[in-house]
PDB file of C-alpha atoms in Angstrom:
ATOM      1  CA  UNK A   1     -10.724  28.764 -22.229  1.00  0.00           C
ATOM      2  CA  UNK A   2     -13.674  26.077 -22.366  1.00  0.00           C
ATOM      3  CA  UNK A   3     -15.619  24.897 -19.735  1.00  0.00           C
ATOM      4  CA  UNK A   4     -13.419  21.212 -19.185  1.00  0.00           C
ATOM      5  CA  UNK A   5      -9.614  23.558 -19.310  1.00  0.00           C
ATOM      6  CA  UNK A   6     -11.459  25.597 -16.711  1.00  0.00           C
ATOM      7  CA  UNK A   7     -12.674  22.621 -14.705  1.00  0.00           C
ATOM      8  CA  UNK A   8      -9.240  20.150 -15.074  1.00  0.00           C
ATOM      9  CA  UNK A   9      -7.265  23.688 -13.883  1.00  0.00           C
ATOM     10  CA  UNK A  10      -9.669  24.326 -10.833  1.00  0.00           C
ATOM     11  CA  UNK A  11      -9.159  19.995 -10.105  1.00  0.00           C
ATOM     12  CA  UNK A  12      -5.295  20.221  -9.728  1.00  0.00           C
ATOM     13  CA  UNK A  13      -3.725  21.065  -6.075  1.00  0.00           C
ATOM     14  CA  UNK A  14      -1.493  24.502  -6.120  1.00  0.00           C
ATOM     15  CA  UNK A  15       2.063  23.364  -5.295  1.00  0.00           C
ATOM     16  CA  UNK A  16       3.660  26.973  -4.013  1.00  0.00           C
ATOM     17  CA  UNK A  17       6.805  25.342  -4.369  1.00  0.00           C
ATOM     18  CA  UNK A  18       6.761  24.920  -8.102  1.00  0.00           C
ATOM     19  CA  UNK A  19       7.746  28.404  -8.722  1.00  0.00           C
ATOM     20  CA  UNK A  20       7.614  29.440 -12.814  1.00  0.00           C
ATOM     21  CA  UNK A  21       9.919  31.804 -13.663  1.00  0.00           C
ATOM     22  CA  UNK A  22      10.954  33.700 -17.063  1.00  0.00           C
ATOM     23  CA  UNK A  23      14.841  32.494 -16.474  1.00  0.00           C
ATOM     24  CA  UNK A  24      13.333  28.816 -16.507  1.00  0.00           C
ATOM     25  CA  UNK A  25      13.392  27.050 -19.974  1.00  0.00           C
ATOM     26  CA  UNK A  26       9.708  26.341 -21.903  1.00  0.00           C
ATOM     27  CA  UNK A  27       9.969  22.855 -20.138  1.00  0.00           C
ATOM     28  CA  UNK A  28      11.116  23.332 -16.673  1.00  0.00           C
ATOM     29  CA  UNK A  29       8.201  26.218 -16.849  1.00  0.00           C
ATOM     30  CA  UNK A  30       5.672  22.681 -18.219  1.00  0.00           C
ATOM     31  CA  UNK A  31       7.188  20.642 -15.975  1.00  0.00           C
ATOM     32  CA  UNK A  32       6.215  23.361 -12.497  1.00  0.00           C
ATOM     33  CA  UNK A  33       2.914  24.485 -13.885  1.00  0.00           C
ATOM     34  CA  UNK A  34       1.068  21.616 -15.619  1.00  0.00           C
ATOM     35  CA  UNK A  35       3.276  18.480 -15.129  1.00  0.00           C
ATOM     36  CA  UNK A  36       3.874  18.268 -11.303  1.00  0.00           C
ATOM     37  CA  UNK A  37       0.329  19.378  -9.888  1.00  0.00           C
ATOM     38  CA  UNK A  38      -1.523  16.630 -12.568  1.00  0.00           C
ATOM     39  CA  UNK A  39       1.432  14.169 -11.215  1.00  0.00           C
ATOM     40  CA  UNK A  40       0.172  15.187  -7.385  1.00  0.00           C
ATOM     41  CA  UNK A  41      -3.574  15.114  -8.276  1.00  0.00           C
ATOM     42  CA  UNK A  42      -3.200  11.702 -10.430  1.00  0.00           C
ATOM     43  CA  UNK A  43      -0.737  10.382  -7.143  1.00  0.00           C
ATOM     44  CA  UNK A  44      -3.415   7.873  -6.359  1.00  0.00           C
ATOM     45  CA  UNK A  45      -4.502   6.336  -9.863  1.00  0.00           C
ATOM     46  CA  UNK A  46      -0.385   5.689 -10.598  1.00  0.00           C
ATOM     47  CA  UNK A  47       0.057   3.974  -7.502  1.00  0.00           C
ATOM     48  CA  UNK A  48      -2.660   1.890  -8.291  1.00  0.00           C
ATOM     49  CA  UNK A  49      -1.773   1.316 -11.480  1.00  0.00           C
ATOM     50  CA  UNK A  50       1.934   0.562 -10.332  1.00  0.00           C
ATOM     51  CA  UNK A  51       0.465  -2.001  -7.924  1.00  0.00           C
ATOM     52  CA  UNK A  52      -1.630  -3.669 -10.796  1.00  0.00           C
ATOM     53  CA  UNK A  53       1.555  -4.011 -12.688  1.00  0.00           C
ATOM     54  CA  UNK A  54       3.506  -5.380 -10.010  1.00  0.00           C
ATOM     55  CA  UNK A  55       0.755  -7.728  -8.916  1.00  0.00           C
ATOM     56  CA  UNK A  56       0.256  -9.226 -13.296  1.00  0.00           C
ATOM     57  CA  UNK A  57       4.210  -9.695 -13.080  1.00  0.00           C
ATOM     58  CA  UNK A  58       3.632 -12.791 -10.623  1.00  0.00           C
ATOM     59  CA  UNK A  59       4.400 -10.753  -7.491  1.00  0.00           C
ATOM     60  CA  UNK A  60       8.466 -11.077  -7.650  1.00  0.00           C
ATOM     61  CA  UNK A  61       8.170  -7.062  -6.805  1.00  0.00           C
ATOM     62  CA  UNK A  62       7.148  -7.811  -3.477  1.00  0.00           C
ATOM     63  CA  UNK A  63       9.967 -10.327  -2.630  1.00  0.00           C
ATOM     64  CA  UNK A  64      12.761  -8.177  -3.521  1.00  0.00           C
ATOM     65  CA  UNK A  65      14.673  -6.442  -0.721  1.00  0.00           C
ATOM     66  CA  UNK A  66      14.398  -2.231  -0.748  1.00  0.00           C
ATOM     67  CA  UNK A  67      17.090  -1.586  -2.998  1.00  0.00           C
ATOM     68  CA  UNK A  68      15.892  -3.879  -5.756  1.00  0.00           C
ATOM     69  CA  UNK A  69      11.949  -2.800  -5.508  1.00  0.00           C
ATOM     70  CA  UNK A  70      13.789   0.661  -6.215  1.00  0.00           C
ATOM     71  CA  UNK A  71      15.806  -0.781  -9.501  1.00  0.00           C
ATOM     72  CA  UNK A  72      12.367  -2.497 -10.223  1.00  0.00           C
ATOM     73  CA  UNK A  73      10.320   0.401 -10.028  1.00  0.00           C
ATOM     74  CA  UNK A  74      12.474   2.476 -12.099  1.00  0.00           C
ATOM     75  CA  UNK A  75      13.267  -0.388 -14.839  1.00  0.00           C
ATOM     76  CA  UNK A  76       9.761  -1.390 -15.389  1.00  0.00           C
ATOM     77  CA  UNK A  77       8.336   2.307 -16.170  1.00  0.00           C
ATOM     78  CA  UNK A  78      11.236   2.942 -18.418  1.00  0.00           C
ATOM     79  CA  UNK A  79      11.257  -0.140 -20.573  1.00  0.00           C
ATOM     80  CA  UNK A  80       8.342  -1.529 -20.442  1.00  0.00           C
ATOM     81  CA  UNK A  81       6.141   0.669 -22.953  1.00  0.00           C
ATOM     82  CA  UNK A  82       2.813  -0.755 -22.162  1.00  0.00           C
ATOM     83  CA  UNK A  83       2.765   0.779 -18.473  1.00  0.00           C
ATOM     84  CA  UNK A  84       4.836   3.490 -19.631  1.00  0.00           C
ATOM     85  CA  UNK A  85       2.011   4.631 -22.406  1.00  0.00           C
ATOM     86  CA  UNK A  86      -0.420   3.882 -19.190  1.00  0.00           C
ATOM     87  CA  UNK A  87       0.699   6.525 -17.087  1.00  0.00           C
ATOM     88  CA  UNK A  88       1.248   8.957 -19.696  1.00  0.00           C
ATOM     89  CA  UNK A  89      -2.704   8.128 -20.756  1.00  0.00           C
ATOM     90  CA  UNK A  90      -2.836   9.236 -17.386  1.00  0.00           C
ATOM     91  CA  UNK A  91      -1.167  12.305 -17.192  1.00  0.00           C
ATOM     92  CA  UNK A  92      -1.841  13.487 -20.789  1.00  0.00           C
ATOM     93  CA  UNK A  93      -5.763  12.740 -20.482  1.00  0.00           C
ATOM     94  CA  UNK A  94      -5.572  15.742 -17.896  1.00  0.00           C
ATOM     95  CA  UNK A  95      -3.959  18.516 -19.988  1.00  0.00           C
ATOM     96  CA  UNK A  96      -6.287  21.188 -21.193  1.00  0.00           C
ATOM     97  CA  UNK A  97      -6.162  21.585 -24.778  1.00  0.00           C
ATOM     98  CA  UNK A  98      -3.776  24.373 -24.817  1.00  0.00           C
ATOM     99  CA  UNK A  99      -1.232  22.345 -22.365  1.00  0.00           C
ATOM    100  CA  UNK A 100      -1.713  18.924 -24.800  1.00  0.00           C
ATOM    101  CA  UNK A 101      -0.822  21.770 -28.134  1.00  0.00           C
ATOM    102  CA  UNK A 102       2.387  23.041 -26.047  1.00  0.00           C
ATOM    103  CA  UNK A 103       3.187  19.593 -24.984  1.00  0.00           C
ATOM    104  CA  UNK A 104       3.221  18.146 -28.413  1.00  0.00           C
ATOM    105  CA  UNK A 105       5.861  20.704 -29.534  1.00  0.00           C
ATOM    106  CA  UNK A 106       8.412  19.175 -27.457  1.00  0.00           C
ATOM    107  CA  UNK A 107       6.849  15.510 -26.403  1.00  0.00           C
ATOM    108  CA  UNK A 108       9.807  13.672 -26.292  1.00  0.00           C
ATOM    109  CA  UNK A 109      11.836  16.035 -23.926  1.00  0.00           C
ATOM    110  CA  UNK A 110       8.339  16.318 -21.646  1.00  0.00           C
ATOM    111  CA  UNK A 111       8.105  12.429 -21.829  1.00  0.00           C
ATOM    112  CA  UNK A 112      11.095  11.897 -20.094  1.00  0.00           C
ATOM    113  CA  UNK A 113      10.381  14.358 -17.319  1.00  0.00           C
ATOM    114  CA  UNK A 114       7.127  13.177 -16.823  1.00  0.00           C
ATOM    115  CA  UNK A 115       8.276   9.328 -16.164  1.00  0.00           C
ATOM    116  CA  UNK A 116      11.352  10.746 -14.462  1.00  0.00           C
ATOM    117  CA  UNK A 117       9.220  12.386 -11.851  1.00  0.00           C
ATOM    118  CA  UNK A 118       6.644   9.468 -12.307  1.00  0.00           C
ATOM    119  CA  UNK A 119       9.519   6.945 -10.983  1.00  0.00           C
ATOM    120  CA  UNK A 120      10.505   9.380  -8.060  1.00  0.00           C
ATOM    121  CA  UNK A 121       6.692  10.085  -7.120  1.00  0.00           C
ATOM    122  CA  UNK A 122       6.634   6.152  -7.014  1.00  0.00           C
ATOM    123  CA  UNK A 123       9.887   5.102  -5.231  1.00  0.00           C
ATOM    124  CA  UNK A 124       9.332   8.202  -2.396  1.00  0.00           C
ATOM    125  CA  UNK A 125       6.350   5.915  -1.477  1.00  0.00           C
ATOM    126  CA  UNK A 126       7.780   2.334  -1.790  1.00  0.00           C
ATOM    127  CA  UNK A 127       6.315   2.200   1.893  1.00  0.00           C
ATOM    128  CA  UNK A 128       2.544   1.851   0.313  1.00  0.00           C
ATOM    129  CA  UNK A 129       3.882  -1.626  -1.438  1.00  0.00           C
ATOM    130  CA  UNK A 130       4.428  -3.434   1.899  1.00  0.00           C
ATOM    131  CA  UNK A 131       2.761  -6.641   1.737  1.00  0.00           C
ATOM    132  CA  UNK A 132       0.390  -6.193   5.129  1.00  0.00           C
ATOM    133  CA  UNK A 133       1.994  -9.378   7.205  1.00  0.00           C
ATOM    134  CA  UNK A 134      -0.873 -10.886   9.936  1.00  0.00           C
ATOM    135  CA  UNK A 135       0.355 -11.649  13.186  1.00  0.00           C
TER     136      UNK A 135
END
């Protein structure tokens, strides 16, 4: 392994829950080991990045009720490709190069999981896209 795999693995937070087993299939065992702790350690740049979106689409996130912001969330990273490429960029630019040669064997199967969890990292913490309100 070269010096940036070593330092992108040392980066990411160890999730004890994300067990890796051998029963798991090659993706599930992606998805635990390289997918979900680059998700965690990236948590800050795609909420960011969600907000930006959000905030270029004229604000109409922020004056849907809960429910909506939730259809909104999940809508806009699956069909709109330019944020969608985004956060893979995002996700993808942190793969060593042995992850990125797995991940390309099966991309389109490890796309989907990584949005899916994307959207569910996103709408767990619809609370951080409250518009501050002054008193």
């Amino acid at each position: 392994m070269n010096d940036r795999s070593t330092e992108l693995l040392r980066l990411r937070p160890s999730l004890p829950n994300a067990r890796v087993t051998q029963e798991m299939s090659q993706d599930e065992q992606f998805q635990n080991a390289t997918l979900r702790p680059i998700i965690k350690f990236q948590n800050g740049l795609l909420i960011a990045a969600f907000r930006n979106y959000a905030n270029k689409h004229k604000n109409s996130f922020y004056e849907l009720g809960l429910p909506k912001r939730l259809e909104y969330i999940e809508h806009a990273i699956q069909k709109d490709m330019k944020l969608r490429n985004s956060l893979k960029g995002m996700i993808i630019g942190q793969f060593t190069v042995e992850e990125y040669e797995r991940y390309i064997q099966n991309s389109s199967a490890l796309n989907k999981r990584m949005m899916n969890m994307v959207v569910e990292r996103i709408k767990d913490q619809i609370q951080l896209f409250e518009v501050a309100s002054l008193v």
